[in-house]
């Protein structure tokens, strides 16, 4: 049993959310991003986040939600768009 106040009793601070300072300006300029986020929200799915300077977006989901996000993104961006699904185990 650890003594009260020991390191094992310490609570870790929450991790900061993912942040990209280009996201605000890019989402303002390219209204397809916030429109796609609205479609995802309507389906109860997580929203997109901008990767880098705007050449790509990503969405962190559970395994079951990944297909829904990919289908909605393809429908929104058109047949020339593509998505890649990956997992961390």
N, CA, C and O atoms as CSV, one atom per row, in Angstrom:
chain,resi,resn,atom,element,x,y,z
A,1,UNK,N,N,0.845,-1.169,0.000
A,1,UNK,CA,C,0.000,0.000,0.000
A,1,UNK,C,C,0.893,1.236,0.000
A,1,UNK,O,O,1.823,1.319,0.802
A,2,UNK,N,N,0.632,2.186,-0.872
A,2,UNK,CA,C,1.439,3.404,-0.951
A,2,UNK,C,C,0.953,4.413,0.072
A,2,UNK,O,O,-0.236,4.469,0.384
A,3,UNK,N,N,1.873,5.207,0.592
A,3,UNK,CA,C,1.535,6.252,1.555
A,3,UNK,C,C,0.779,7.374,0.849
A,3,UNK,O,O,1.029,7.672,-0.319
A,4,UNK,N,N,-0.153,7.990,1.581
A,4,UNK,CA,C,-0.915,9.113,1.024
A,4,UNK,C,C,0.040,10.207,0.589
A,4,UNK,O,O,1.009,10.506,1.286
A,5,UNK,N,N,-0.230,10.797,-0.548
A,5,UNK,CA,C,0.610,11.875,-1.040
A,5,UNK,C,C,1.813,11.376,-1.824
A,5,UNK,O,O,2.639,12.182,-2.254
A,6,UNK,N,N,1.933,10.080,-2.020
A,6,UNK,CA,C,3.065,9.553,-2.767
A,6,UNK,C,C,2.841,9.770,-4.258
A,6,UNK,O,O,1.761,10.178,-4.684
A,7,UNK,N,N,3.869,9.493,-5.040
A,7,UNK,CA,C,3.795,9.690,-6.492
A,7,UNK,C,C,2.676,8.859,-7.111
A,7,UNK,O,O,2.090,9.265,-8.114
A,8,UNK,N,N,2.371,7.697,-6.524
A,8,UNK,CA,C,1.321,6.865,-7.111
A,8,UNK,C,C,-0.066,7.465,-6.921
A,8,UNK,O,O,-1.005,7.051,-7.601
A,9,UNK,N,N,-0.222,8.435,-6.011
A,9,UNK,CA,C,-1.505,9.106,-5.801
A,9,UNK,C,C,-1.684,10.323,-6.707
A,9,UNK,O,O,-2.785,10.863,-6.817
A,10,UNK,N,N,-0.607,10.750,-7.352
A,10,UNK,CA,C,-0.667,11.957,-8.176
A,10,UNK,C,C,-1.554,11.717,-9.390
A,10,UNK,O,O,-1.534,10.641,-9.988
A,11,UNK,N,N,-2.321,12.720,-9.738
A,11,UNK,CA,C,-3.183,12.651,-10.916
A,11,UNK,C,C,-2.473,13.369,-12.050
A,11,UNK,O,O,-2.051,14.516,-11.902
A,12,UNK,N,N,-2.343,12.695,-13.174
A,12,UNK,CA,C,-1.700,13.306,-14.329
A,12,UNK,C,C,-2.618,14.363,-14.923
A,12,UNK,O,O,-3.833,14.170,-14.973
A,13,UNK,N,N,-2.052,15.481,-15.376
A,13,UNK,CA,C,-2.898,16.501,-16.016
A,13,UNK,C,C,-3.430,15.970,-17.337
A,13,UNK,O,O,-2.791,15.125,-17.964
A,14,UNK,N,N,-4.595,16.452,-17.770
A,14,UNK,CA,C,-5.133,15.987,-19.050
A,14,UNK,C,C,-4.222,16.403,-20.195
A,14,UNK,O,O,-3.577,17.449,-20.141
A,15,UNK,N,N,-4.178,15.588,-21.214
A,15,UNK,CA,C,-3.392,15.920,-22.391
A,15,UNK,C,C,-4.075,17.061,-23.139
A,15,UNK,O,O,-5.304,17.117,-23.188
A,16,UNK,N,N,-3.293,17.973,-23.724
A,16,UNK,CA,C,-3.914,19.060,-24.483
A,16,UNK,C,C,-4.549,18.515,-25.752
A,16,UNK,O,O,-4.098,17.502,-26.286
A,17,UNK,N,N,-5.602,19.184,-26.245
A,17,UNK,CA,C,-6.215,18.729,-27.500
A,17,UNK,C,C,-5.246,18.970,-28.655
A,17,UNK,O,O,-4.334,19.791,-28.554
A,18,UNK,N,N,-5.450,18.260,-29.728
A,18,UNK,CA,C,-4.639,18.493,-30.919
A,18,UNK,C,C,-4.938,19.897,-31.423
A,18,UNK,O,O,-6.091,20.328,-31.436
A,19,UNK,N,N,-3.905,20.601,-31.834
A,19,UNK,CA,C,-4.079,21.992,-32.234
A,19,UNK,C,C,-3.199,22.296,-33.439
A,19,UNK,O,O,-2.039,21.888,-33.483
A,20,UNK,N,N,-3.744,23.006,-34.407
A,20,UNK,CA,C,-3.004,23.460,-35.571
A,20,UNK,C,C,-3.417,24.898,-35.824
A,20,UNK,O,O,-4.583,25.169,-36.111
A,21,UNK,N,N,-2.472,25.819,-35.720
A,21,UNK,CA,C,-2.798,27.241,-35.860
A,21,UNK,C,C,-3.263,27.612,-37.271
A,21,UNK,O,O,-3.841,28.682,-37.458
A,22,UNK,N,N,-3.028,26.762,-38.253
A,22,UNK,CA,C,-3.503,27.023,-39.614
A,22,UNK,C,C,-4.967,26.632,-39.800
A,22,UNK,O,O,-5.587,27.030,-40.786
A,23,UNK,N,N,-5.524,25.863,-38.875
A,23,UNK,CA,C,-6.871,25.337,-39.086
A,23,UNK,C,C,-7.915,26.447,-39.210
A,23,UNK,O,O,-8.757,26.389,-40.106
A,24,UNK,N,N,-7.883,27.437,-38.350
A,24,UNK,CA,C,-8.864,28.526,-38.426
A,24,UNK,C,C,-8.858,29.228,-39.774
A,24,UNK,O,O,-9.901,29.332,-40.419
A,25,UNK,N,N,-7.684,29.717,-40.216
A,25,UNK,CA,C,-7.652,30.374,-41.529
A,25,UNK,C,C,-8.021,29.444,-42.684
A,25,UNK,O,O,-8.725,29.860,-43.605
A,26,UNK,N,N,-7.559,28.196,-42.651
A,26,UNK,CA,C,-7.873,27.258,-43.749
A,26,UNK,C,C,-9.361,26.936,-43.780
A,26,UNK,O,O,-9.958,26.884,-44.856
A,27,UNK,N,N,-9.971,26.718,-42.607
A,27,UNK,CA,C,-11.396,26.405,-42.564
A,27,UNK,C,C,-12.233,27.615,-42.959
A,27,UNK,O,O,-13.348,27.453,-43.455
A,28,UNK,N,N,-11.712,28.836,-42.747
A,28,UNK,CA,C,-12.420,30.048,-43.193
A,28,UNK,C,C,-12.350,30.192,-44.707
A,28,UNK,O,O,-13.324,30.592,-45.346
A,29,UNK,N,N,-11.199,29.864,-45.275
A,29,UNK,CA,C,-11.010,30.014,-46.720
A,29,UNK,C,C,-11.688,28.894,-47.507
A,29,UNK,O,O,-12.305,29.148,-48.541
A,30,UNK,N,N,-11.579,27.680,-47.029
A,30,UNK,CA,C,-12.138,26.516,-47.721
A,30,UNK,C,C,-13.339,26.015,-46.933
A,30,UNK,O,O,-13.205,25.198,-46.022
A,31,UNK,N,N,-14.511,26.517,-47.296
A,31,UNK,CA,C,-15.720,26.240,-46.509
A,31,UNK,C,C,-16.174,24.787,-46.583
A,31,UNK,O,O,-17.090,24.384,-45.865
A,32,UNK,N,N,-15.544,24.003,-47.441
A,32,UNK,CA,C,-15.892,22.578,-47.476
A,32,UNK,C,C,-15.505,21.891,-46.168
A,32,UNK,O,O,-16.162,20.931,-45.767
A,33,UNK,N,N,-14.457,22.360,-45.496
A,33,UNK,CA,C,-14.044,21.731,-44.233
A,33,UNK,C,C,-15.102,21.883,-43.137
A,33,UNK,O,O,-15.520,20.878,-42.561
A,34,UNK,N,N,-15.546,23.103,-42.832
A,34,UNK,CA,C,-16.591,23.200,-41.808
A,34,UNK,C,C,-17.905,22.550,-42.246
A,34,UNK,O,O,-18.646,22.033,-41.409
A,35,UNK,N,N,-18.200,22.572,-43.550
A,35,UNK,CA,C,-19.412,21.910,-44.028
A,35,UNK,C,C,-19.321,20.399,-43.807
A,35,UNK,O,O,-20.298,19.763,-43.411
A,36,UNK,N,N,-18.152,19.837,-44.065
A,36,UNK,CA,C,-17.959,18.408,-43.831
A,36,UNK,C,C,-18.043,18.090,-42.341
A,36,UNK,O,O,-18.606,17.064,-41.960
A,37,UNK,N,N,-17.492,18.954,-41.500
A,37,UNK,CA,C,-17.611,18.747,-40.046
A,37,UNK,C,C,-19.065,18.749,-39.601
A,37,UNK,O,O,-19.444,17.991,-38.709
A,38,UNK,N,N,-19.876,19.592,-40.215
A,38,UNK,CA,C,-21.306,19.617,-39.880
A,38,UNK,C,C,-21.973,18.304,-40.271
A,38,UNK,O,O,-22.795,17.781,-39.518
A,39,UNK,N,N,-21.630,17.762,-41.442
A,39,UNK,CA,C,-22.174,16.467,-41.856
A,39,UNK,C,C,-21.761,15.359,-40.889
A,39,UNK,O,O,-22.572,14.511,-40.518
A,40,UNK,N,N,-20.491,15.377,-40.486
A,40,UNK,CA,C,-20.005,14.368,-39.535
A,40,UNK,C,C,-20.734,14.491,-38.206
A,40,UNK,O,O,-21.128,13.484,-37.616
A,41,UNK,N,N,-20.917,15.733,-37.727
A,41,UNK,CA,C,-21.613,15.954,-36.454
A,41,UNK,C,C,-23.053,15.457,-36.526
A,41,UNK,O,O,-23.570,14.900,-35.558
A,42,UNK,N,N,-23.706,15.660,-37.681
A,42,UNK,CA,C,-25.086,15.182,-37.857
A,42,UNK,C,C,-25.185,13.664,-37.696
A,42,UNK,O,O,-26.221,13.145,-37.281
A,43,UNK,N,N,-24.110,12.962,-38.022
A,43,UNK,CA,C,-24.079,11.503,-37.907
A,43,UNK,C,C,-23.488,11.038,-36.570
A,43,UNK,O,O,-23.349,9.839,-36.328
A,44,UNK,N,N,-23.141,12.001,-35.705
A,44,UNK,CA,C,-22.561,11.649,-34.408
A,44,UNK,C,C,-21.108,11.206,-34.488
A,44,UNK,O,O,-20.619,10.503,-33.603
A,45,UNK,N,N,-20.418,11.616,-35.549
A,45,UNK,CA,C,-19.026,11.226,-35.755
A,45,UNK,C,C,-18.086,12.363,-35.360
A,45,UNK,O,O,-18.497,13.523,-35.334
A,46,UNK,N,N,-16.823,12.039,-35.052
A,46,UNK,CA,C,-15.863,13.076,-34.679
A,46,UNK,C,C,-15.562,14.015,-35.850
A,46,UNK,O,O,-15.736,13.648,-37.012
A,47,UNK,N,N,-15.116,15.209,-35.534
A,47,UNK,CA,C,-14.824,16.195,-36.569
A,47,UNK,C,C,-13.408,16.035,-37.117
A,47,UNK,O,O,-12.562,15.360,-36.530
A,48,UNK,N,N,-13.184,16.676,-38.254
A,48,UNK,CA,C,-11.878,16.688,-38.905
A,48,UNK,C,C,-10.926,17.613,-38.168
A,48,UNK,O,O,-11.345,18.531,-37.464
A,49,UNK,N,N,-9.662,17.359,-38.339
A,49,UNK,CA,C,-8.620,18.287,-37.906
A,49,UNK,C,C,-7.668,18.445,-39.087
A,49,UNK,O,O,-7.502,17.527,-39.890
A,50,UNK,N,N,-7.059,19.592,-39.181
A,50,UNK,CA,C,-6.163,19.900,-40.286
A,50,UNK,C,C,-4.788,19.311,-40.012
A,50,UNK,O,O,-4.277,19.391,-38.894
A,51,UNK,N,N,-4.198,18.722,-41.036
A,51,UNK,CA,C,-2.846,18.178,-40.942
A,51,UNK,C,C,-1.895,19.109,-41.678
A,51,UNK,O,O,-2.125,19.439,-42.842
A,52,UNK,N,N,-0.856,19.525,-41.026
A,52,UNK,CA,C,0.121,20.404,-41.661
A,52,UNK,C,C,-0.478,21.743,-42.032
A,52,UNK,O,O,-1.200,22.351,-41.242
A,53,UNK,N,N,-0.174,22.206,-43.245
A,53,UNK,CA,C,-0.660,23.520,-43.671
A,53,UNK,C,C,-1.928,23.436,-44.501
A,53,UNK,O,O,-2.307,24.416,-45.143
A,54,UNK,N,N,-2.586,22.295,-44.503
A,54,UNK,CA,C,-3.876,22.186,-45.156
A,54,UNK,C,C,-3.939,21.226,-46.314
A,54,UNK,O,O,-4.959,21.150,-46.999
A,55,UNK,N,N,-2.881,20.498,-46.544
A,55,UNK,CA,C,-2.910,19.565,-47.667
A,55,UNK,C,C,-3.724,18.312,-47.354
A,55,UNK,O,O,-4.072,17.554,-48.259
A,56,UNK,N,N,-4.023,18.096,-46.084
A,56,UNK,CA,C,-4.787,16.912,-45.694
A,56,UNK,C,C,-5.500,17.169,-44.375
A,56,UNK,O,O,-5.139,18.066,-43.612
A,57,UNK,N,N,-6.518,16.363,-44.129
A,57,UNK,CA,C,-7.230,16.379,-42.859
A,57,UNK,C,C,-7.189,14.973,-42.284
A,57,UNK,O,O,-6.939,14.000,-42.995
A,58,UNK,N,N,-7.434,14.887,-41.005
A,58,UNK,CA,C,-7.524,13.574,-40.382
A,58,UNK,C,C,-8.648,13.589,-39.370
A,58,UNK,O,O,-9.116,14.646,-38.948
A,59,UNK,N,N,-9.067,12.408,-38.992
A,59,UNK,CA,C,-10.141,12.246,-38.039
A,59,UNK,C,C,-9.810,11.018,-37.200
A,59,UNK,O,O,-9.597,9.935,-37.746
A,60,UNK,N,N,-9.766,11.171,-35.907
A,60,UNK,CA,C,-9.474,10.060,-35.012
A,60,UNK,C,C,-10.799,9.469,-34.557
A,60,UNK,O,O,-11.620,10.148,-33.940
A,61,UNK,N,N,-10.995,8.190,-34.872
A,61,UNK,CA,C,-12.267,7.531,-34.589
A,61,UNK,C,C,-12.034,6.187,-33.920
A,61,UNK,O,O,-10.906,5.707,-33.806
A,62,UNK,N,N,-13.113,5.610,-33.492
A,62,UNK,CA,C,-13.088,4.216,-33.102
A,62,UNK,C,C,-13.158,3.385,-34.373
A,62,UNK,O,O,-13.457,3.912,-35.445
A,63,UNK,N,N,-12.891,2.120,-34.266
A,63,UNK,CA,C,-12.840,1.264,-35.449
A,63,UNK,C,C,-14.139,1.288,-36.247
A,63,UNK,O,O,-14.103,1.354,-37.476
A,64,UNK,N,N,-15.271,1.238,-35.578
A,64,UNK,CA,C,-16.562,1.188,-36.268
A,64,UNK,C,C,-16.900,2.505,-36.966
A,64,UNK,O,O,-17.588,2.496,-37.987
A,65,UNK,N,N,-16.430,3.637,-36.437
A,65,UNK,CA,C,-16.764,4.936,-37.013
A,65,UNK,C,C,-15.937,5.269,-38.248
A,65,UNK,O,O,-16.342,6.122,-39.037
A,66,UNK,N,N,-14.802,4.628,-38.437
A,66,UNK,CA,C,-13.905,4.968,-39.540
A,66,UNK,C,C,-14.551,4.873,-40.902
A,66,UNK,O,O,-14.348,5.747,-41.745
A,67,UNK,N,N,-15.329,3.826,-41.136
A,67,UNK,CA,C,-15.982,3.675,-42.437
A,67,UNK,C,C,-17.000,4.769,-42.685
A,67,UNK,O,O,-17.116,5.256,-43.809
A,68,UNK,N,N,-17.738,5.165,-41.663
A,68,UNK,CA,C,-18.717,6.239,-41.814
A,68,UNK,C,C,-18.061,7.553,-42.184
A,68,UNK,O,O,-18.566,8.280,-43.039
A,69,UNK,N,N,-16.947,7.866,-41.555
A,69,UNK,CA,C,-16.219,9.098,-41.867
A,69,UNK,C,C,-15.728,9.056,-43.315
A,69,UNK,O,O,-15.876,10.033,-44.049
A,70,UNK,N,N,-15.149,7.939,-43.723
A,70,UNK,CA,C,-14.631,7.816,-45.089
A,70,UNK,C,C,-15.740,7.966,-46.122
A,70,UNK,O,O,-15.547,8.633,-47.138
A,71,UNK,N,N,-16.886,7.363,-45.882
A,71,UNK,CA,C,-18.005,7.460,-46.827
A,71,UNK,C,C,-18.521,8.889,-46.942
A,71,UNK,O,O,-18.789,9.367,-48.044
A,72,UNK,N,N,-18.659,9.568,-45.813
A,72,UNK,CA,C,-19.160,10.945,-45.824
A,72,UNK,C,C,-18.150,11.865,-46.500
A,72,UNK,O,O,-18.537,12.748,-47.266
A,73,UNK,N,N,-16.867,11.671,-46.229
A,73,UNK,CA,C,-15.832,12.504,-46.850
A,73,UNK,C,C,-15.806,12.302,-48.362
A,73,UNK,O,O,-15.699,13.272,-49.112
A,74,UNK,N,N,-15.899,11.070,-48.811
A,74,UNK,CA,C,-15.894,10.810,-50.254
A,74,UNK,C,C,-17.123,11.433,-50.912
A,74,UNK,O,O,-17.024,12.005,-51.998
A,75,UNK,N,N,-18.265,11.327,-50.265
A,75,UNK,CA,C,-19.483,11.926,-50.808
A,75,UNK,C,C,-19.350,13.450,-50.879
A,75,UNK,O,O,-19.804,14.069,-51.842
A,76,UNK,N,N,-18.734,14.050,-49.868
A,76,UNK,CA,C,-18.606,15.508,-49.814
A,76,UNK,C,C,-17.551,16.031,-50.792
A,76,UNK,O,O,-17.766,17.051,-51.447
A,77,UNK,N,N,-16.419,15.342,-50.893
A,77,UNK,CA,C,-15.313,15.830,-51.720
A,77,UNK,C,C,-15.343,15.306,-53.145
A,77,UNK,O,O,-14.648,15.838,-54.011
A,78,UNK,N,N,-16.130,14.280,-53.402
A,78,UNK,CA,C,-16.258,13.777,-54.762
A,78,UNK,C,C,-15.416,12.549,-55.038
A,78,UNK,O,O,-14.639,12.085,-54.204
A,79,UNK,N,N,-15.604,12.049,-56.236
A,79,UNK,CA,C,-15.009,10.775,-56.616
A,79,UNK,C,C,-13.475,10.841,-56.716
A,79,UNK,O,O,-12.815,9.810,-56.592
A,80,UNK,N,N,-12.912,11.996,-56.931
A,80,UNK,CA,C,-11.448,12.133,-57.037
A,80,UNK,C,C,-10.742,12.158,-55.702
A,80,UNK,O,O,-9.512,12.152,-55.650
A,81,UNK,N,N,-11.495,12.187,-54.631
A,81,UNK,CA,C,-10.870,12.227,-53.305
A,81,UNK,C,C,-10.509,10.830,-52.852
A,81,UNK,O,O,-10.989,9.844,-53.411
A,82,UNK,N,N,-9.673,10.746,-51.849
A,82,UNK,CA,C,-9.345,9.434,-51.309
A,82,UNK,C,C,-9.114,9.544,-49.811
A,82,UNK,O,O,-8.861,10.625,-49.280
A,83,UNK,N,N,-9.204,8.418,-49.153
A,83,UNK,CA,C,-8.914,8.373,-47.721
A,83,UNK,C,C,-8.130,7.120,-47.419
A,83,UNK,O,O,-8.180,6.141,-48.164
A,84,UNK,N,N,-7.419,7.158,-46.341
A,84,UNK,CA,C,-6.643,6.016,-45.885
A,84,UNK,C,C,-7.032,5.757,-44.448
A,84,UNK,O,O,-7.076,6.674,-43.628
A,85,UNK,N,N,-7.308,4.524,-44.153
A,85,UNK,CA,C,-7.613,4.151,-42.782
A,85,UNK,C,C,-6.448,3.368,-42.204
A,85,UNK,O,O,-5.876,2.497,-42.858
A,86,UNK,N,N,-6.112,3.690,-40.984
A,86,UNK,CA,C,-5.036,2.983,-40.302
A,86,UNK,C,C,-5.443,2.766,-38.866
A,86,UNK,O,O,-6.407,3.373,-38.398
A,87,UNK,N,N,-4.740,1.925,-38.164
A,87,UNK,CA,C,-5.051,1.700,-36.764
A,87,UNK,C,C,-3.775,1.592,-35.949
A,87,UNK,O,O,-2.707,1.251,-36.458
A,88,UNK,N,N,-3.920,1.887,-34.693
A,88,UNK,CA,C,-2.824,1.764,-33.738
A,88,UNK,C,C,-3.225,0.667,-32.784
A,88,UNK,O,O,-4.296,0.732,-32.180
A,89,UNK,N,N,-2.411,-0.310,-32.641
A,89,UNK,CA,C,-2.730,-1.415,-31.731
A,89,UNK,C,C,-1.713,-1.498,-30.646
A,89,UNK,O,O,-1.806,-2.365,-29.777
